[in-house]
Short mmCIF file of C-alpha atoms and ligand atoms in Angstrom, two decimals:
data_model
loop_
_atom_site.label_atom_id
_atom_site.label_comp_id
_atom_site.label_asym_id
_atom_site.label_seq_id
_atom_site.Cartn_x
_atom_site.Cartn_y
_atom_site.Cartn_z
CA UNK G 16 38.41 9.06 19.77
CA UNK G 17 41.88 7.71 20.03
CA UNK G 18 42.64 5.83 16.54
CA UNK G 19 40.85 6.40 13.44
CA UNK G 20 41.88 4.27 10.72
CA UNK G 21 38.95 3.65 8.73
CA UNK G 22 35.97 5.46 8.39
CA UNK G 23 32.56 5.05 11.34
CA UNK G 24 30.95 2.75 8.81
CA UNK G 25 33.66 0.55 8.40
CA UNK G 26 35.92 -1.72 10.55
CA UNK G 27 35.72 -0.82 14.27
CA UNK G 28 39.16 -1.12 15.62
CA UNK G 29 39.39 2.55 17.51
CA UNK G 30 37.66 3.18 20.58
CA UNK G 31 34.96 5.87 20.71
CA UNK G 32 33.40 8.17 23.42
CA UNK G 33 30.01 8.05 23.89
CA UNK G 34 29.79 11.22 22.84
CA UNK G 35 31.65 10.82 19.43
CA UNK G 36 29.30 8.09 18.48
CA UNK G 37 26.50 10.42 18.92
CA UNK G 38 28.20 13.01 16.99
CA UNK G 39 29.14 10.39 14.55
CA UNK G 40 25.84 9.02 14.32
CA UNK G 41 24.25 12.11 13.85
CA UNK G 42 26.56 13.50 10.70
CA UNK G 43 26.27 10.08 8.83
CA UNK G 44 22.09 10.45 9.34
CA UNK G 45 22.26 14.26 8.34
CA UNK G 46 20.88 13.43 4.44
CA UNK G 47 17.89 11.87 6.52
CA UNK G 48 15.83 14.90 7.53
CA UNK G 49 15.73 16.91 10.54
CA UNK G 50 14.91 14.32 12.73
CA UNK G 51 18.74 13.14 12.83
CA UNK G 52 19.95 14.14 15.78
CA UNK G 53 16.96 12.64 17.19
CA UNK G 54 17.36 9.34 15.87
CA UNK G 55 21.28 9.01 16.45
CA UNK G 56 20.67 9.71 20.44
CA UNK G 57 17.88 7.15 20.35
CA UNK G 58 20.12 4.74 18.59
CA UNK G 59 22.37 4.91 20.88
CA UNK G 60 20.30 5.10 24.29
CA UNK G 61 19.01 1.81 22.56
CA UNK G 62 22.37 0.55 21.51
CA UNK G 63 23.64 1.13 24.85
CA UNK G 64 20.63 0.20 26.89
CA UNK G 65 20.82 3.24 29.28
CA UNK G 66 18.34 5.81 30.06
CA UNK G 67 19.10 9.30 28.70
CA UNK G 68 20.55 10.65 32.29
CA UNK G 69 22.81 7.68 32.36
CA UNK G 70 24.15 8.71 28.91
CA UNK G 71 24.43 12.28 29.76
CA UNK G 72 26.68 11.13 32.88
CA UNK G 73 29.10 8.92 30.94
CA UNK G 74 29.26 11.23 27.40
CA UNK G 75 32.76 11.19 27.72
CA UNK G 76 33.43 7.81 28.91
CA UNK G 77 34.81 5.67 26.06
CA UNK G 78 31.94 2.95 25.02
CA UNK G 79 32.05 -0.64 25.61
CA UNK G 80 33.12 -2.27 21.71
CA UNK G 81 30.10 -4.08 21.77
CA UNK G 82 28.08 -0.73 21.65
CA UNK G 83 29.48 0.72 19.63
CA UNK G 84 29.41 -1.91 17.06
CA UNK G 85 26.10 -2.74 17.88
CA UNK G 86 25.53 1.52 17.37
CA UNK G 87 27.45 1.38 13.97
CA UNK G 88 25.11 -1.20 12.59
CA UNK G 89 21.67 0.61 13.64
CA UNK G 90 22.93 4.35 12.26
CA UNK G 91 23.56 1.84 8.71
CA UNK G 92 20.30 0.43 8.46
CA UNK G 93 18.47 4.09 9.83
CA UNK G 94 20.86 5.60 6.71
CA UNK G 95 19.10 3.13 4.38
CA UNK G 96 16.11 4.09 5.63
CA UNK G 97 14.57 1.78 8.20
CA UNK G 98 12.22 3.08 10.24
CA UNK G 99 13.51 4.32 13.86
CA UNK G 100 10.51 2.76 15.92
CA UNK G 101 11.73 -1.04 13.39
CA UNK G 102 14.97 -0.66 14.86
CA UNK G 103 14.07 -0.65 18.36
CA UNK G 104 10.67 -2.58 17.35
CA UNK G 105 8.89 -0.11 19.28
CA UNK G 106 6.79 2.45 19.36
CA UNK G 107 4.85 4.64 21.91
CA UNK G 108 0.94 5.59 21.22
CA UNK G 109 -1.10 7.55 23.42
CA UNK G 110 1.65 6.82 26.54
CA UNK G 111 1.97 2.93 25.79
CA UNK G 112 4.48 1.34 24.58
CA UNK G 113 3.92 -0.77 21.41
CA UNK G 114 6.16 -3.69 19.84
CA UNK G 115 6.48 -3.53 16.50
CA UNK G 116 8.14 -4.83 13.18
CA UNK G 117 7.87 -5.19 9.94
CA UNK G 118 4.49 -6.53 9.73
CA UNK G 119 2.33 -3.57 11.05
CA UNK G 120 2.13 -0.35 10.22
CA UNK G 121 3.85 1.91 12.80
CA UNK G 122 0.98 3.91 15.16
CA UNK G 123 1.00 7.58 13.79
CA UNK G 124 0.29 10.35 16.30
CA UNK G 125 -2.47 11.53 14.02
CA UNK G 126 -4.26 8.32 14.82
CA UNK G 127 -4.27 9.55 18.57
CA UNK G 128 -7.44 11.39 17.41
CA UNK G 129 -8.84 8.14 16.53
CA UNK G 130 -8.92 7.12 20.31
CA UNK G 131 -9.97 10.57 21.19
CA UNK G 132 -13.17 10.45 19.06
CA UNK G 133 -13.66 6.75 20.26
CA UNK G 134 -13.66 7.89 23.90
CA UNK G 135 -15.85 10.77 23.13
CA UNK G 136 -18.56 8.54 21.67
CA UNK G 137 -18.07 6.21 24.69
CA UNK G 138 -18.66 8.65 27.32
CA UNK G 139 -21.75 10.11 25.48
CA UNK G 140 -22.99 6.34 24.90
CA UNK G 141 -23.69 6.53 29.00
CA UNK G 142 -23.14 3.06 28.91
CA UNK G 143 -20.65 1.28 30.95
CA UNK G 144 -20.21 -2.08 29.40
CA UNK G 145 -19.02 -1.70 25.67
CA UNK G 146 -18.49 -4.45 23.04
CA UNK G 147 -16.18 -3.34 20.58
CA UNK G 148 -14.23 -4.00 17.77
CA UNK G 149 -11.30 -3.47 16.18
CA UNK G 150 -10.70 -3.78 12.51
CA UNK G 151 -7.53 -4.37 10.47
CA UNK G 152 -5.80 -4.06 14.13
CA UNK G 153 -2.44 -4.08 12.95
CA UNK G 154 -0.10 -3.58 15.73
CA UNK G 155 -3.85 -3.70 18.16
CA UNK G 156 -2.62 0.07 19.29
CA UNK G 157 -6.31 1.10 18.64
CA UNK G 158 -7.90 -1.43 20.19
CA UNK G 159 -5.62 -1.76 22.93
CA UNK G 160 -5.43 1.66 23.98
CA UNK G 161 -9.26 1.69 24.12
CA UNK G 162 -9.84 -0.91 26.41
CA UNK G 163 -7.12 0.73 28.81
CA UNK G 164 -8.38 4.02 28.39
CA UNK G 165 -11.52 2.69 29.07
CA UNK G 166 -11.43 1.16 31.93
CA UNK G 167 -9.75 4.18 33.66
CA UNK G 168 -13.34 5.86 33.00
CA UNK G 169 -15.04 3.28 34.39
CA UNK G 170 -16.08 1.48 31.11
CA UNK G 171 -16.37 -2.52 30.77
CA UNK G 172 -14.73 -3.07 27.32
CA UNK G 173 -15.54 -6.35 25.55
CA UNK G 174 -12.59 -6.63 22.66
CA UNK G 175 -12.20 -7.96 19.22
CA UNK G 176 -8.70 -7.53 17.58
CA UNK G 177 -9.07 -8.63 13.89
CA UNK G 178 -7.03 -8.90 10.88
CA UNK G 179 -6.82 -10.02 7.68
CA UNK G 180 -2.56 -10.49 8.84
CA UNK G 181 -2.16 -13.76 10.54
CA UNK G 182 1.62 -11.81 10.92
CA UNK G 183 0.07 -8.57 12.70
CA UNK G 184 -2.26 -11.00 14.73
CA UNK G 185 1.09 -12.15 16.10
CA UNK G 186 2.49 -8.62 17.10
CA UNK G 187 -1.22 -7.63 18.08
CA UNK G 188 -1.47 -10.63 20.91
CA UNK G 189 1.92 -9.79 22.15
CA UNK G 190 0.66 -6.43 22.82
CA UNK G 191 -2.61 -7.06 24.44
CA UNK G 192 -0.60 -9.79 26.86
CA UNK G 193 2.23 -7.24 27.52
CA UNK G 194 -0.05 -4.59 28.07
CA UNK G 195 -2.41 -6.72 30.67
CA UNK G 196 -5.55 -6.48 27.95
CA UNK G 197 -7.88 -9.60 27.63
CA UNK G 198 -8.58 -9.33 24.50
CA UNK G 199 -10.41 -11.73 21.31
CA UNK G 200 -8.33 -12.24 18.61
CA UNK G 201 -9.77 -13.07 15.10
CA UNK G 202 -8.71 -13.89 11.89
CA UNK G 203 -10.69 -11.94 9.64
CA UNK G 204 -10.95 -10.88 5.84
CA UNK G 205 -12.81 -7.68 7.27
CA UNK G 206 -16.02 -9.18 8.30
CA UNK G 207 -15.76 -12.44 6.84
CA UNK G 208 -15.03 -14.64 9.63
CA UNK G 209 -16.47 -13.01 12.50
CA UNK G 210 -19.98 -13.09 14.24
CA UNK G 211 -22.03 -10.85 17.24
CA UNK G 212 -22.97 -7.68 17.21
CA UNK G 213 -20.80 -4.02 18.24
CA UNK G 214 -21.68 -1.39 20.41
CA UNK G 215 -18.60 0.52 18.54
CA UNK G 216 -16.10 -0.29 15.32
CA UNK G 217 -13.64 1.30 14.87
CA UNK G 218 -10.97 0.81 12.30
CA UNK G 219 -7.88 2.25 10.67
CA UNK G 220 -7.82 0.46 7.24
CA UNK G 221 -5.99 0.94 4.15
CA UNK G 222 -6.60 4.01 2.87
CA UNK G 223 -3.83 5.58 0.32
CA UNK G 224 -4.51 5.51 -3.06
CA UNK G 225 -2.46 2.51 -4.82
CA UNK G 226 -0.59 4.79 -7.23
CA UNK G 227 0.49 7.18 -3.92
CA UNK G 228 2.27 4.42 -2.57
CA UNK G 229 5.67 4.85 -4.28
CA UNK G 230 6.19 8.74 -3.22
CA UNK G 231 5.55 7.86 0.19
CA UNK G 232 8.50 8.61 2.23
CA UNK G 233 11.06 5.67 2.02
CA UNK G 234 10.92 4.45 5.31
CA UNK G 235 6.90 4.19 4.60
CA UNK G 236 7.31 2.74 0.59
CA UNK G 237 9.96 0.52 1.30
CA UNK G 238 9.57 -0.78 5.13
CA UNK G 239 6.17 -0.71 5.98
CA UNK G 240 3.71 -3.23 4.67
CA UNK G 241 1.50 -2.35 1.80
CA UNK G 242 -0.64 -4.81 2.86
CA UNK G 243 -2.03 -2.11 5.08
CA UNK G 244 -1.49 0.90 3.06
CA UNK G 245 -3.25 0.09 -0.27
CA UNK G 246 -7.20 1.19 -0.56
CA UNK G 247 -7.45 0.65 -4.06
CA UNK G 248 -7.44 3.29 -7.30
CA UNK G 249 -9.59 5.68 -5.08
CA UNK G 250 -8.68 5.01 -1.87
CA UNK G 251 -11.98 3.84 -0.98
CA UNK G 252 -11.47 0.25 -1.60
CA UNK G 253 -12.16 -0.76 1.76
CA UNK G 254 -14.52 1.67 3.05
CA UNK G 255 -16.65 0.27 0.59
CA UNK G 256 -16.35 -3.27 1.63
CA UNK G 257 -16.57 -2.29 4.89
CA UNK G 258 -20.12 -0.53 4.95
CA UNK G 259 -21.82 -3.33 2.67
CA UNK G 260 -21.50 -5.40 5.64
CA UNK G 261 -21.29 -3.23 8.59
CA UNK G 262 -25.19 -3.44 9.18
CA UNK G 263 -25.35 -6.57 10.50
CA UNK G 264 -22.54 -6.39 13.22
CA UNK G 265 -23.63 -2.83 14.68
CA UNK G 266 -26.32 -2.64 17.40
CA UNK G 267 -29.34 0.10 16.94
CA UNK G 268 -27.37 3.29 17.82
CA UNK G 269 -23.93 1.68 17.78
CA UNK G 270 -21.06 3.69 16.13
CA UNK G 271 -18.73 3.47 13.37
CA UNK G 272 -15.12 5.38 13.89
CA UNK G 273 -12.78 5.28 10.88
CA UNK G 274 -9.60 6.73 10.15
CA UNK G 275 -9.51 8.60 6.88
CA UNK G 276 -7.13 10.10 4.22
CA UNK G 277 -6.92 13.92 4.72
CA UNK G 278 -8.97 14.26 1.44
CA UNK G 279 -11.30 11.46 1.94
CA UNK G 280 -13.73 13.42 4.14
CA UNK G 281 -16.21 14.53 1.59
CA UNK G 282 -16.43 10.74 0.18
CA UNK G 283 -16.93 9.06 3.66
CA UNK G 284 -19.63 11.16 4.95
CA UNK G 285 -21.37 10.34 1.35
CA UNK G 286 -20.88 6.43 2.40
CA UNK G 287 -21.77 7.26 6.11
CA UNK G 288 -25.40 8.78 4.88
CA UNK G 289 -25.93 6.34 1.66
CA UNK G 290 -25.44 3.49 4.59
CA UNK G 291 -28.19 4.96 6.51
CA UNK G 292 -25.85 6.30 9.32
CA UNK G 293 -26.79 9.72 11.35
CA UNK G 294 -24.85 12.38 13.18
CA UNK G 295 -21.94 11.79 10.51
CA UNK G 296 -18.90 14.20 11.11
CA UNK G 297 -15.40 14.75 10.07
CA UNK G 298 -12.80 15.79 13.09
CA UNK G 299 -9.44 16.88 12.38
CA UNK G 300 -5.73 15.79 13.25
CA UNK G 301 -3.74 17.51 15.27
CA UNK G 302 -2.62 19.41 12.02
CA UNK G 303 -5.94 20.35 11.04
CA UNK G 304 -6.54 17.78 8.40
CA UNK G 305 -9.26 15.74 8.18
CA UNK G 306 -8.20 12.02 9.80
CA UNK G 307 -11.42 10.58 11.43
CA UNK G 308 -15.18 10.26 10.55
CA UNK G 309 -17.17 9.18 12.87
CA UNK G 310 -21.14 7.67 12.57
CA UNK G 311 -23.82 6.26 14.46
CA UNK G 312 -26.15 3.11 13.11
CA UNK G 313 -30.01 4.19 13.53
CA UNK G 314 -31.40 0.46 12.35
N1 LIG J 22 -1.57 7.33 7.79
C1 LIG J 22 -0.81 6.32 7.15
C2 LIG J 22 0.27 6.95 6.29
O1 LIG J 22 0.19 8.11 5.97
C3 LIG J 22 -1.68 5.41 6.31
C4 LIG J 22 -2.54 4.58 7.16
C5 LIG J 22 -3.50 3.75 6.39
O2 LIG J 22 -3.46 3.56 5.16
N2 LIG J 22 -4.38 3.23 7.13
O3 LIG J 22 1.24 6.32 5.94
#
């Protein structure tokens, strides 16, 4: 650093290493959590535009003033608590890479084990041509990832992306088209506007409990849209609305895949077997809480 008149935050008139705005980055997101030091070298890879090894080769190398302004103003809005994955409008699920913003909720690891169960049900369906559809898409990472995944196994996926989020439909197309994935795209207040029949749904709706929503982390409460968060007083809202209707759109022996709340198990397999659905199970997250239940239609 050669002049330092006014603090990292404020007016940039000193010139700065590459390696001081990392250190700089990462003291000012310290308060965050222990992902900081994380974050500040991704802000600044992304700031820069460079690959990690190119960073690591010019660390010392003072940074162009465009970088490091552009740096200064990411590490603000990360301290105020916008989501890392927002500020790069990325994110990467199960090894793609995802756009994203402010309309969709960001793809969690934990609904990795979504896709897992999903391709697990596929494979034992023995069938190689599989209509399927995804509910309150969001981002499409579910959806999208399945008919990729798919195909690698040999499996002809048919796909519906739908949402209630005429905004997420937008993110959701641009994903399927950068991704190479022919996909339907539907309007829909859950079942409302769509037609046909489903070897497999699968869905990741809202789920948290309305009065959760305000100790969710910050970068969840105040960034991410409730819109797909909220499931009501109980939770449940949606499950419910979701098995009044899922009868008719499920073929005889076609399967239901849902993303739960880690304490919702209990009260989905109830709504699995009132429904008249068989082989009902629970699987677990990657941290051993419950995050998927899984059935299969016998009408
Ligand atoms: N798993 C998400 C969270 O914890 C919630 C997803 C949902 O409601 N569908 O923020």
């Amino acid at each position: 650093m050669k002049t330092h008149t006014a603090g990292f935050l404020g007016v940039c008139i000193m010139s700065y290493t590459y390696i001081d705005l990392y250190n700089m980055g990462r003291k000012k997101l310290k308060f965050i959590g222990d992902d900081s030091a994380f974050d500040a070298r991704e802000l600044l890879l992304f700031a820069a535009d460079i690959p990690l090894n190119k960073y690591i080769a010019l660390a010392g190398q003072e940074a162009p003033y465009s970088v490091c302004e552009k740096y200064k103003e990411l590490i603000k809005k990360r301290s105020e608590r916008v989501p890392l994955q927002q500020l790069m409008g990325r994110c990467d699920f199960f090894g793609y890479e995802f756009k994203i913003n402010e309309d969709v909720l960001i793809p969690r690891i934990d609904t990795e084990t979504v896709i897992e169960t999903c391709l697990d049900a596929a494979e034992k369906s023995g069938k190689n041509h599989l209509k399927i559809l995804d509910l309150c898409t969001g981002s499409g990472c579910i959806g999208i990832t399945l008919f990729l995944e798919l195909k690698k196994m040999g499996i002809e996926p048919d796909l519906t992306l739908s949402d209630i989020s005429e905004k997420a439909l937008i993110v959701a197309k641009e994903n399927a088209s950068h991704l190479g994935v022919d996909a339907k795209i539907e309007k829909s207040d859950l079942f409302c506007s769509l037609n046909g029949s489903y070897d497999m749904i699968v869905s990741n709706p809202p789920y948290i409990k309305s009065d959760e929503i305000e100790g969710l982390m910050p970068e969840v409460f105040r960034h991410e849209p409730h819109l797909a968060l909220d499931g009501g007083a109980d939770g449940l809202l949606f499950y419910r609305k979701i098995f009044k209707d899922i009868g008719s759109y499920l073929v005889h022996g076609g399967v239901f895949i849902t993303e739960i709340g880690y304490d919702e198990g209990e009260s989905l397999i109830k709504l699995y077997k009132n429904n008249g659905f068989s082989d009902v199970k629970i699987i677990k997250d990657l941290s051993g809480n419950d995050r998927v239940a899984f059935g299969k239609a016998d009408r």
